[in-house]
Coordinates of C-alpha atoms in Angstrom, one line a residue:
M1 CA -0.2 0.0 -0.1
T2 CA 2.8 2.0 -0.3
Q3 CA 3.2 5.0 -2.6
P4 CA 5.6 3.6 -6.1
P5 CA 9.0 5.2 -5.9
D6 CA 8.5 7.1 -9.1
Q7 CA 5.1 8.7 -8.5
Q8 CA 5.0 12.2 -8.0
P9 CA 1.7 14.3 -7.0
P10 CA 0.2 15.4 -10.5
K11 CA 1.4 18.5 -12.1
G12 CA -1.0 21.5 -11.1
G13 CA -2.5 19.3 -8.0
F14 CA -2.6 20.3 -4.5
G15 CA 0.1 22.6 -5.0
A16 CA 0.2 26.5 -5.6
P17 CA -1.4 27.3 -8.7
Q18 CA 0.1 28.6 -11.4
D19 CA -2.3 30.7 -12.6
P20 CA -5.1 31.5 -9.8
P21 CA -8.3 31.2 -11.5
P22 CA -10.4 34.0 -10.7
G23 CA -13.0 33.3 -7.7
G24 CA -11.2 30.5 -6.7
F25 CA -13.1 27.3 -5.6
G26 CA -16.2 28.9 -4.3
A27 CA -17.8 31.6 -1.9
P28 CA -17.4 31.2 1.5
P29 CA -20.4 29.8 3.5
P30 CA -22.5 31.0 5.8
P31 CA -22.3 30.3 9.5
A32 CA -23.6 27.6 11.1
R33 CA -27.3 28.0 12.3
P34 CA -28.5 27.1 15.9
P35 CA -30.1 23.5 16.7
Q36 CA -33.6 23.1 16.1
M37 CA -35.8 20.4 17.8
P38 CA -37.0 17.4 15.8
P39 CA -40.2 17.7 13.9
P40 CA -43.8 17.7 16.0
P41 CA -45.9 14.5 15.9
Q42 CA -47.2 14.2 12.4
T43 CA -50.5 13.9 11.1
P44 CA -52.1 10.6 11.2
P45 CA -52.0 8.6 7.9
G46 CA -55.0 9.4 5.6
Q47 CA -55.6 13.1 7.1
P48 CA -52.8 15.4 4.9
S49 CA -53.1 18.7 5.0
A50 CA -51.0 21.5 3.6
P51 CA -48.4 22.7 6.2
A52 CA -49.0 26.4 7.7
Q53 CA -45.7 26.4 8.7
P54 CA -42.2 24.5 6.9
P55 CA -41.6 21.6 9.6
Q56 CA -38.9 21.5 12.1
G57 CA -36.3 18.9 12.3
P58 CA -32.5 18.9 14.2
P59 CA -30.0 21.1 14.0
Q60 CA -28.9 22.1 10.5
G61 CA -25.2 23.2 10.8
P62 CA -22.4 23.4 10.5
P63 CA -22.8 25.2 7.4
S64 CA -21.0 24.5 4.1
G65 CA -17.2 23.8 4.2
P66 CA -13.9 25.3 4.0
Q67 CA -12.7 27.6 1.6
P68 CA -11.7 27.0 -1.7
G69 CA -8.2 25.3 -2.2
Y70 CA -5.3 26.6 -3.0
G71 CA -4.5 29.7 -2.3
Y72 CA -6.8 32.0 -3.9
P73 CA -8.0 35.5 -2.3
Q74 CA -11.7 35.0 -1.2
Q75 CA -14.7 37.1 -0.3
A76 CA -15.6 38.0 3.3
P77 CA -18.2 35.6 4.9
Q78 CA -21.8 35.8 3.9
Q79 CA -24.7 36.0 6.5
P80 CA -26.2 32.8 7.2
Q81 CA -29.3 31.8 4.7
P82 CA -32.5 30.2 6.0
G83 CA -32.9 26.6 5.0
P84 CA -35.6 26.1 2.6
Y85 CA -38.3 24.4 5.2
G86 CA -36.4 24.0 8.2
Y87 CA -36.1 20.4 8.3
P88 CA -32.9 18.3 8.2
Q89 CA -31.8 16.1 5.1
Q90 CA -29.7 13.0 4.8
P91 CA -27.3 10.8 3.3
G92 CA -28.2 9.9 -0.3
P93 CA -29.5 6.1 -1.0
Y94 CA -27.7 4.1 -3.0
G95 CA -26.5 4.5 -6.3
Q96 CA -26.8 8.1 -6.0
Q97 CA -23.8 10.3 -5.5
P98 CA -21.0 15.8 0.7
Q99 CA -19.7 20.5 5.0
G100 CA -19.1 25.2 8.5
P101 CA -16.6 29.7 9.0
Y102 CA -14.8 32.2 10.8
G103 CA -12.3 35.2 10.2
Q104 CA -9.2 35.2 8.1
Q105 CA -5.6 33.9 8.3
Q106 CA -2.8 34.0 5.7
G107 CA -3.4 31.2 3.5
P108 CA -0.8 29.2 1.6
Y109 CA 1.3 31.1 -1.0
G110 CA 0.7 34.5 1.0
Y111 CA -3.0 34.5 -0.4
P112 CA -5.5 35.5 2.5
Q113 CA -8.3 32.5 2.8
Q114 CA -11.4 32.2 5.2
Q115 CA -10.9 29.9 8.2
Y116 CA -12.6 26.2 8.1
P117 CA -15.8 25.9 9.9
G118 CA -15.7 25.0 13.4
A119 CA -17.1 21.7 14.9
P120 CA -20.9 21.1 14.6
V121 CA -23.1 21.9 17.6
P122 CA -25.5 18.7 18.8
P123 CA -29.0 19.5 19.9
Q124 CA -29.5 20.6 23.4
G125 CA -31.5 18.5 25.5
G126 CA -31.9 16.6 28.9
G127 CA -28.7 16.2 31.3
K128 CA -27.5 12.8 29.9
N129 CA -24.0 12.4 28.4
P130 CA -25.1 11.5 24.8
F131 CA -21.2 9.9 24.6
K132 CA -21.5 7.9 28.2
G133 CA -20.0 4.1 27.4
K134 CA -19.1 4.8 23.6
P135 CA -18.5 7.4 21.1
G136 CA -21.4 9.4 19.7
I137 CA -22.4 8.5 16.4
I138 CA -24.1 10.9 14.0
I139 CA -27.0 9.4 12.9
G140 CA -28.8 10.6 9.2
A141 CA -27.6 14.0 7.7
A142 CA -29.0 17.3 7.6
V143 CA -28.9 20.0 5.0
A144 CA -25.0 20.0 4.2
A145 CA -24.0 23.5 4.3
L146 CA -22.4 24.6 1.5
L147 CA -19.7 22.4 -0.2
V148 CA -18.4 21.4 2.4
I149 CA -21.3 19.5 3.5
G150 CA -21.5 18.8 6.9
G151 CA -25.4 19.0 7.8
G152 CA -27.3 19.0 10.6
V153 CA -26.6 16.6 13.5
F154 CA -28.7 14.4 15.5
F155 CA -26.8 12.3 18.4
A156 CA -28.5 8.8 18.6
V157 CA -26.8 6.9 21.5
N158 CA -28.7 4.9 23.4
S159 CA -28.2 5.6 27.3
G160 CA -30.9 3.3 28.9
D161 CA -31.0 2.4 32.3
G162 CA -28.5 -0.6 33.4
G163 CA -27.1 -0.3 30.0
R164 CA -30.0 -1.7 28.2
E165 CA -31.9 -0.6 25.5
K166 CA -35.4 0.3 26.0
P167 CA -37.9 -0.3 23.6
V168 CA -41.0 2.2 23.3
A169 CA -44.6 0.7 23.2
S170 CA -45.7 -0.6 20.5
D171 CA -48.1 -3.2 18.5
S172 CA -44.6 -5.2 17.2
K173 CA -44.9 -8.9 18.0
N174 CA -41.2 -9.0 19.5
T175 CA -37.8 -7.0 19.5
D176 CA -35.7 -10.6 19.8
G177 CA -35.0 -10.6 16.3
D178 CA -37.4 -13.3 15.7
P179 CA -39.3 -13.1 12.2
L180 CA -42.0 -10.1 12.7
A181 CA -45.4 -10.7 11.6
S182 CA -46.1 -9.9 7.5
A183 CA -47.9 -6.8 6.9
S184 CA -50.1 -6.1 4.3
A185 CA -51.3 -3.3 2.8
D186 CA -53.0 -1.0 5.3
Q187 CA -56.8 -0.2 5.6
D188 CA -58.0 3.5 5.7
D189 CA -57.5 3.6 9.6
G190 CA -53.4 3.2 8.9
S191 CA -53.1 0.4 11.0
G192 CA -51.0 -1.9 8.9
D193 CA -47.5 -1.5 7.5
G194 CA -47.5 -0.6 3.9
R195 CA -50.7 1.6 3.2
A196 CA -52.0 1.3 -0.5
G197 CA -52.1 4.2 -2.4
D198 CA -55.6 4.1 -3.6
D199 CA -57.7 5.4 -0.7
N200 CA -57.8 9.6 0.5
L201 CA -54.2 9.9 0.5
N202 CA -55.1 10.7 -3.3
S203 CA -58.8 12.0 -2.8
G204 CA -57.2 15.6 -3.3
R205 CA -55.3 15.1 -6.1
K206 CA -55.5 17.4 -9.2
A207 CA -55.2 16.9 -13.1
G208 CA -51.6 16.4 -14.1
E209 CA -50.4 15.5 -10.8
D210 CA -49.2 11.7 -10.1
K211 CA -50.4 9.4 -7.2
V212 CA -49.2 8.1 -3.9
L213 CA -48.6 4.4 -4.4
W214 CA -48.1 3.4 -0.6
L215 CA -47.0 4.6 2.6
Q216 CA -45.8 3.0 5.3
T217 CA -45.8 3.6 9.1
N218 CA -43.7 1.8 11.7
K219 CA -45.1 -0.8 14.0
V220 CA -41.7 -2.0 15.3
A221 CA -41.1 -1.3 18.9
L222 CA -37.7 0.5 18.9
P223 CA -35.5 1.6 21.9
R224 CA -36.3 5.2 23.3
D225 CA -33.6 6.7 21.1
G226 CA -35.1 5.1 18.0
A227 CA -33.1 3.5 15.0
Q228 CA -31.3 4.3 12.2
N229 CA -33.3 3.2 8.8
Y230 CA -30.6 1.6 6.2
G231 CA -31.2 1.0 2.8
M232 CA -32.7 1.4 0.0
W233 CA -31.5 -1.6 -1.9
F234 CA -33.5 -2.7 -5.3
S235 CA -33.8 -6.1 -6.3
G236 CA -36.5 -7.4 -8.9
D237 CA -40.0 -6.2 -7.8
V238 CA -39.1 -5.3 -4.1
V239 CA -37.3 -2.5 -2.1
V240 CA -35.4 -3.5 0.8
R241 CA -34.2 -1.8 4.2
A242 CA -32.7 -2.3 7.1
M243 CA -34.1 -1.2 10.9
Y244 CA -33.3 -2.2 14.4
K245 CA -33.1 -5.9 14.4
T246 CA -34.6 -6.9 11.0
V247 CA -34.0 -6.2 6.9
T248 CA -37.2 -6.6 5.5
A249 CA -38.1 -6.5 1.7
Y250 CA -41.6 -4.8 0.2
G251 CA -43.3 -5.1 -3.1
V252 CA -42.6 -1.8 -5.1
N253 CA -46.0 -1.5 -6.3
D254 CA -48.0 -1.8 -3.3
G255 CA -45.7 -1.5 0.1
K256 CA -46.5 -5.3 1.2
E257 CA -44.0 -7.5 2.9
K258 CA -42.3 -9.9 1.0
W259 CA -40.2 -11.2 3.0
S260 CA -37.7 -10.6 6.5
V261 CA -34.8 -11.6 8.2
P262 CA -34.4 -11.2 11.6
V263 CA -30.9 -10.7 13.7
P264 CA -30.2 -11.0 17.0
H265 CA -29.3 -7.6 18.1
T266 CA -29.1 -4.0 16.7
I267 CA -28.1 -3.6 13.0
C268 CA -25.3 -0.7 13.2
A269 CA -23.9 -0.6 9.6
A270 CA -24.7 -1.5 6.2
P271 CA -23.3 -0.7 2.6
R272 CA -24.9 1.5 0.3
Q273 CA -24.1 -0.8 -2.7
T274 CA -25.2 -4.5 -3.5
T275 CA -23.0 -6.9 -5.4
P276 CA -23.7 -7.6 -9.0
D277 CA -26.1 -11.0 -7.8
S278 CA -28.0 -8.7 -5.2
K279 CA -26.1 -9.9 -2.0
I280 CA -25.7 -7.3 0.9
V281 CA -23.6 -8.1 4.2
I282 CA -25.1 -6.0 7.4
A283 CA -23.3 -5.7 10.6
Y284 CA -25.0 -6.2 14.3
K285 CA -24.2 -5.2 17.7
S286 CA -22.7 -7.8 19.8
N287 CA -24.9 -7.5 22.4
D288 CA -27.8 -4.9 23.6
T289 CA -25.7 -2.9 26.1
D290 CA -24.3 0.3 25.2
K291 CA -21.2 -0.7 25.2
A292 CA -21.5 -3.5 22.7
D293 CA -19.0 -3.3 19.7
C294 CA -20.2 -3.2 16.1
N295 CA -18.2 -6.7 14.8
Q296 CA -20.9 -9.1 13.8
M297 CA -21.7 -9.8 10.0
Q298 CA -24.2 -11.3 8.2
A299 CA -24.6 -12.0 4.6
I300 CA -28.6 -11.5 2.7
D301 CA -29.6 -12.8 -0.5
L302 CA -32.0 -10.1 -1.7
K303 CA -33.5 -11.9 -4.6
T304 CA -34.4 -14.8 -2.3
G305 CA -34.7 -13.3 1.3
K306 CA -32.7 -15.8 2.9
G307 CA -29.6 -14.9 5.4
G308 CA -26.2 -16.4 4.9
W309 CA -23.0 -16.6 6.5
K310 CA -22.4 -15.1 9.7
K311 CA -18.9 -14.0 10.9
E312 CA -17.3 -11.9 13.8
I313 CA -15.0 -9.3 12.1
P314 CA -11.6 -10.3 14.0
Q315 CA -9.5 -7.4 15.1
E316 CA -6.4 -5.9 13.4
G317 CA -4.5 -4.8 16.5
S318 CA -4.9 -3.5 19.7
F319 CA -5.7 -0.3 18.9
D320 CA -8.9 -2.1 16.6
I321 CA -12.0 0.1 17.9
M322 CA -15.3 -1.3 17.0
S323 CA -17.7 0.8 18.1
S324 CA -18.3 2.0 14.7
L325 CA -18.4 0.6 11.5
E326 CA -18.6 1.5 7.9
L327 CA -19.2 -1.1 5.4
T328 CA -18.8 -1.0 1.4
I329 CA -19.3 -3.5 -1.6
A330 CA -17.4 -3.6 -4.8
G331 CA -17.8 -6.3 -6.9
D332 CA -18.1 -9.7 -4.6
T333 CA -15.6 -7.7 -1.6
V334 CA -17.2 -6.0 1.3
T335 CA -14.9 -3.9 3.2
A336 CA -15.3 -3.2 7.2
S337 CA -13.5 0.3 8.0
R338 CA -13.5 1.6 11.4
M339 CA -11.6 3.8 13.7
G340 CA -8.1 1.8 13.1
P341 CA -7.6 -0.5 10.4
S342 CA -9.7 -2.2 7.9
S343 CA -10.4 -5.4 6.8
A344 CA -12.2 -7.0 3.7
F345 CA -14.5 -10.1 3.0
S346 CA -15.7 -12.0 0.2
V347 CA -19.7 -11.5 0.0
S348 CA -20.2 -15.1 -1.4
D349 CA -18.3 -17.4 1.5
G350 CA -17.3 -14.7 4.3
H351 CA -13.8 -15.4 3.9
K352 CA -11.3 -12.8 4.7
I353 CA -9.3 -11.3 1.5
F354 CA -7.2 -8.6 3.6
G355 CA -6.4 -6.7 6.5
R356 CA -3.7 -4.9 7.8
M357 CA -1.5 -3.9 5.0
A358 CA 2.1 -3.7 4.9
G359 CA 3.7 -0.1 4.8
A360 CA 3.2 3.1 6.4
C361 CA -0.1 3.9 4.8
Q362 CA -3.5 1.9 6.0
P363 CA -7.0 2.4 4.6
D364 CA -9.3 4.0 6.9
A365 CA -12.7 4.6 4.4
F366 CA -13.8 3.1 1.2
A367 CA -15.7 4.0 -1.7
G368 CA -17.1 1.2 -3.4
G369 CA -19.6 0.5 -6.3
A370 CA -18.0 -0.5 -9.7
K371 CA -14.4 0.1 -8.4
L372 CA -12.9 0.0 -5.2
I373 CA -11.4 3.5 -3.7
A374 CA -9.3 3.5 -0.6
V375 CA -8.5 6.8 1.5
E376 CA -5.8 6.0 3.7
S377 CA -3.9 7.5 6.6
C378 CA 0.2 7.8 6.7
T379 CA 2.5 7.6 9.4
K380 CA 6.4 8.4 9.3
N381 CA 8.7 6.8 11.9
N382 CA 6.1 5.4 13.5
Q383 CA 4.1 8.8 14.1
P384 CA 1.1 10.1 12.5
D385 CA 2.0 12.9 9.7
A386 CA -1.0 14.0 8.9
S387 CA -0.4 12.9 5.3
E388 CA -3.1 10.9 3.3
Q389 CA -3.4 8.8 0.0
M390 CA -5.8 7.3 -2.2
Q391 CA -5.4 4.4 -3.8
E392 CA -7.6 2.3 -6.3
L393 CA -7.3 -1.5 -4.8
D394 CA -8.2 -4.9 -6.6
P395 CA -11.3 -5.9 -4.7
S396 CA -10.4 -9.6 -5.2
T397 CA -7.1 -9.3 -3.9
G398 CA -6.3 -5.5 -2.3
K399 CA -3.5 -4.8 -4.5
S400 CA -3.2 -1.0 -5.5
R401 CA -3.5 -0.4 -8.8
W402 CA -2.6 3.6 -8.7
T403 CA -2.0 5.6 -5.9
F404 CA -2.6 9.6 -5.7
P405 CA -0.8 11.5 -2.9
L406 CA -2.3 14.1 -1.0
P407 CA 0.3 17.1 0.8
A408 CA 0.5 16.9 4.5
G409 CA -2.6 18.5 5.7
W410 CA -5.3 17.4 3.3
Q411 CA -7.8 15.2 4.1
V412 CA -10.3 13.5 1.3
K413 CA -13.9 14.1 2.9
K414 CA -16.2 13.0 0.2
V415 CA -16.4 11.2 -3.2
Y416 CA -18.9 12.7 -5.2
S417 CA -18.5 10.4 -8.1
L418 CA -17.0 7.1 -8.5
D419 CA -16.6 6.7 -12.0
P420 CA -15.5 9.7 -13.0
L421 CA -13.7 9.6 -9.9
V422 CA -14.6 13.3 -8.0
I423 CA -13.1 13.9 -4.6
Y424 CA -13.9 16.9 -2.2
S425 CA -10.9 17.0 0.3
T426 CA -10.2 19.9 3.0
N427 CA -7.3 21.4 4.6
E428 CA -8.5 22.1 8.3
K429 CA -5.0 24.4 9.2
K430 CA -5.2 26.5 5.9
K431 CA -8.9 26.6 6.0
S432 CA -9.2 25.5 2.5
W433 CA -11.2 23.1 0.3
N434 CA -10.5 21.6 -3.3
I435 CA -12.8 19.5 -5.9
S436 CA -10.7 17.4 -8.2
V437 CA -11.2 15.0 -10.6
L438 CA -8.8 12.0 -11.2
K439 CA -8.5 9.9 -14.4
H440 CA -8.7 6.1 -14.6
D441 CA -4.9 5.8 -14.0
G442 CA -5.1 7.9 -10.5
T443 CA -3.7 11.1 -12.3
R444 CA -5.5 14.8 -12.0
R445 CA -7.8 15.8 -14.6
S446 CA -8.8 18.7 -13.6
Q447 CA -10.1 20.9 -10.3
L448 CA -13.2 23.0 -9.9
T449 CA -12.9 26.7 -10.7
T450 CA -16.2 28.6 -9.4
K451 CA -17.8 31.5 -7.3
D452 CA -20.8 29.8 -6.5
S453 CA -21.1 28.2 -2.9
F454 CA -22.8 24.6 -3.0
Q455 CA -24.9 22.5 -1.0
P456 CA -25.3 19.0 -1.3
E457 CA -27.1 17.0 1.3
C458 CA -24.8 14.7 2.9
G459 CA -24.0 12.9 6.6
L460 CA -21.7 13.8 9.2
S461 CA -20.2 11.7 11.5
I462 CA -17.7 12.1 14.3
I463 CA -15.4 8.7 13.5
D464 CA -16.3 7.9 10.2
R465 CA -16.1 9.6 6.9
D466 CA -18.9 8.2 5.1
L467 CA -17.5 9.0 1.6
Q468 CA -20.4 8.4 -0.6
G469 CA -22.8 9.6 2.0
C470 CA -24.2 12.4 -0.2
V471 CA -27.3 13.1 -2.1
G472 CA -27.3 16.2 -4.6
T473 CA -24.3 15.3 -7.0
A474 CA -24.2 13.3 -10.1
A475 CA -22.1 13.1 -12.9
D476 CA -21.6 11.3 -16.1
A477 CA -18.3 10.7 -18.3
N478 CA -17.5 14.6 -18.8
T479 CA -19.7 16.5 -16.9
L480 CA -20.3 17.0 -12.6
Y481 CA -23.8 18.3 -11.5
L482 CA -23.7 20.2 -8.0
P483 CA -26.7 22.2 -6.3
T484 CA -26.0 25.6 -5.4
E485 CA -26.4 27.3 -1.9
V486 CA -29.9 27.8 -1.2
K487 CA -30.5 31.4 -1.0
S488 CA -34.1 33.4 -0.8
G489 CA -35.6 30.1 -1.1
A490 CA -34.1 28.9 -4.1
N491 CA -31.0 27.4 -6.1
D492 CA -29.7 26.7 -9.1
V493 CA -28.2 22.9 -10.5
V494 CA -24.8 23.9 -11.6
A495 CA -22.9 22.1 -14.7
F496 CA -19.3 21.8 -14.9
D497 CA -17.1 20.4 -17.4
L498 CA -14.5 17.6 -15.9
N499 CA -12.2 18.5 -18.6
T500 CA -11.7 22.0 -17.7
G501 CA -13.4 22.3 -14.3
K502 CA -15.4 25.7 -15.7
E503 CA -19.1 25.6 -15.6
K504 CA -20.6 24.8 -18.7
W505 CA -24.8 25.8 -17.6
R506 CA -27.2 26.2 -15.1
A507 CA -30.4 25.4 -14.4
P508 CA -32.6 27.4 -12.1
A509 CA -34.7 25.4 -9.4
G510 CA -37.8 28.0 -9.8
S511 CA -38.9 30.6 -7.2
D512 CA -38.7 29.2 -3.8
R513 CA -38.1 25.5 -5.0
T514 CA -35.3 24.0 -4.4
M515 CA -33.4 21.1 -6.6
L516 CA -31.0 18.4 -5.9
P517 CA -29.5 16.1 -8.8
L518 CA -30.1 12.5 -8.4
R519 CA -28.7 10.5 -10.9
M520 CA -28.2 10.1 -14.9
D521 CA -30.8 8.5 -16.9
G522 CA -28.9 7.7 -20.2
P523 CA -28.4 11.6 -21.5
N524 CA -30.4 13.2 -19.2
L525 CA -29.9 14.3 -15.7
I526 CA -32.5 13.2 -13.1
A527 CA -33.1 15.8 -10.2
Y528 CA -35.5 16.3 -7.3
K529 CA -37.6 19.4 -6.8
E530 CA -38.3 19.5 -3.0
P531 CA -41.8 20.3 -2.3
S532 CA -42.7 23.9 -0.9
Y533 CA -45.0 25.2 1.4
D534 CA -48.1 24.8 -0.8
G535 CA -46.7 22.5 -3.6
G536 CA -45.8 18.7 -4.1
G537 CA -42.4 17.8 -5.1
A538 CA -41.2 16.6 -8.5
V539 CA -38.9 14.6 -10.4
V540 CA -37.6 16.2 -13.2
S541 CA -35.4 15.5 -16.3
I542 CA -32.7 18.2 -17.5
P543 CA -30.6 17.5 -20.9
S544 CA -26.9 17.1 -20.0
T545 CA -26.4 19.7 -22.6
G546 CA -28.6 22.1 -20.6
G547 CA -31.8 23.2 -21.3
K548 CA -35.6 23.3 -19.8
A549 CA -36.3 20.8 -16.9
S550 CA -39.0 18.4 -18.0
V551 CA -41.5 17.0 -15.3
V552 CA -41.0 13.2 -15.1
L553 CA -43.4 12.6 -11.9
Q554 CA -45.1 15.4 -9.9
N555 CA -46.2 14.7 -6.5
P556 CA -49.8 15.6 -5.7
Q557 CA -50.0 19.0 -3.5
S558 CA -52.6 17.5 -0.7
T559 CA -49.9 15.1 0.2
S560 CA -46.6 17.8 0.3
S561 CA -47.4 17.9 4.3
I562 CA -46.3 13.9 4.3
E563 CA -43.7 14.6 1.9
N564 CA -42.1 17.6 3.7
S565 CA -42.3 15.6 7.1
F566 CA -39.6 12.8 6.9
Y567 CA -36.9 13.1 9.3
S568 CA -33.3 12.5 7.7
K569 CA -35.2 12.0 4.2
L570 CA -33.4 9.1 2.2
V571 CA -34.6 9.3 -1.6
A572 CA -34.3 7.5 -4.9
Y573 CA -35.9 7.4 -8.4
Q574 CA -36.1 3.6 -9.4
D575 CA -38.0 2.4 -12.4
G576 CA -40.7 5.5 -12.3
R577 CA -41.2 5.4 -8.9
F578 CA -40.0 8.1 -6.2
F579 CA -39.1 6.6 -3.2
L580 CA -38.7 8.5 0.0
M581 CA -37.6 7.2 3.3
S582 CA -36.7 8.4 6.9
G583 CA -33.0 7.7 7.7
Q584 CA -33.9 8.0 11.2
V585 CA -36.9 6.4 12.7
R586 CA -38.3 7.5 16.1
G587 CA -40.7 5.3 17.2
K588 CA -44.1 5.6 18.0
R589 CA -44.9 8.6 20.4
G590 CA -48.0 8.5 21.9
D591 CA -51.1 8.5 19.4
T592 CA -48.7 9.2 16.7
T593 CA -47.3 6.4 14.1
E594 CA -44.2 7.7 12.5
K595 CA -44.1 7.8 8.8
T596 CA -41.1 5.6 7.4
M597 CA -41.5 5.4 3.6
L598 CA -43.8 6.8 1.2
V599 CA -43.5 6.3 -2.8
F600 CA -44.8 8.1 -5.9
G601 CA -45.9 6.7 -9.0
K602 CA -47.8 6.8 -12.3

């Protein structure tokens, strides 16, 4: 895993620019906003109404990220901009492709730079220490503020009496990992898990609007702190999610449960990707106490709904901390990265492929899918030297295909696109950021130049990087698409030429609307227009050459309050259907049943 002796950083890479482009890499982001309280109880199913005010959510800070890199003069910090609706956002789902300021200091090479934003502020609350017994893990994500993509933060850590997780009241059959009762589509009283869309949810539908296919509400007994919702994965005619102690598949047309796989303890990690033959590996805790390790794995076949091999992740050294874990799949390989070394296993049979690498650099974060990209921390004379490198690894062996070294102090924070490879990196000491595009051999292709600030929605975690935890970025072979910062309730989607790093065109979302790129559909960009105060969201298609957006799916205005109320939402557009899922489920509270998944279609 060491750098080839003859390889040097690409010309024009992370050093001083020869000809600084005007405006650097982006406008400075606004300061972080104070945290907000979680959203109020939702309207029971079957009673949608237009919201009088935008729903509230957890904190949206920190705002956008560090300033554009490598030493260009910047403008003074902007004032904070109000979010479009006041609710948090989340990491993007799978197959989609990341955030805070203050004062100025002397930047590299003599150019003044603005400072990198400070750490996020967790929500204020009760007197219990959220970090008692284990590191806090940031669940879900919030509106990532400007390009550094940090997002509002909701700390979901268990602090139950005696170290045990305490489920809240629910009508679930059990909480010990046994199969849960299969649910059919809800009746009009909303008492079931999957609610067919041909009831009063569509009664207020107007001409030209598409319909709600189904709505799912939570019926599982959860710990008082709730549970993270992992997914969504698609296989055939089902959409699959993992939550608490069960992996469950639902029919994409009606939301009826197709199968479920129970696990013994709380699910604590899951990949964004699947193998080519629709398999995943999930991780669950070693027991039900607050101090449990996240070190148990199980393979699951999404085609058959059958659980496969189980395995405990072996420690790779005395400082191998497994309180938090990230799983990434590339080909038939699943990597398990955590605070310390990383491991990789075969998804087919669970055998170990690689663990601690030889050399001074060790992978501590991965991006996966069609290829396996490792971000590695390096040491010098057995001491951390604050340097990193990126490598493409052969998933079947762990051997390096190329190495891209970063100068000391620079860290890769997000991977905006895997192929083509687009990375977002920061230098905290120099308060700078950079977006670079790499070629297939690991050399630099270009870096972005712009005066804009951008606002994808990404996850933020203290321990894990979650390299692919963003929604709001997309790319084709020659173009990168990013959403600008929301100003006055609206934003643009900007297309950048990956060969030059310069802007090609931009598409405005419209008055009081925000728009997020999701993915490519042939030659067109698919984007999500989020709901406004008085209108439903929409899926739109924009030609990759630029031009007017055409509506692919128009969600009803009558259900905009439900669409707007999802907590730490995850989104996906698949086979003509738009899926909206809560990234964090809080469980039943009193008479309110929390909505967990909403699906629109023709």
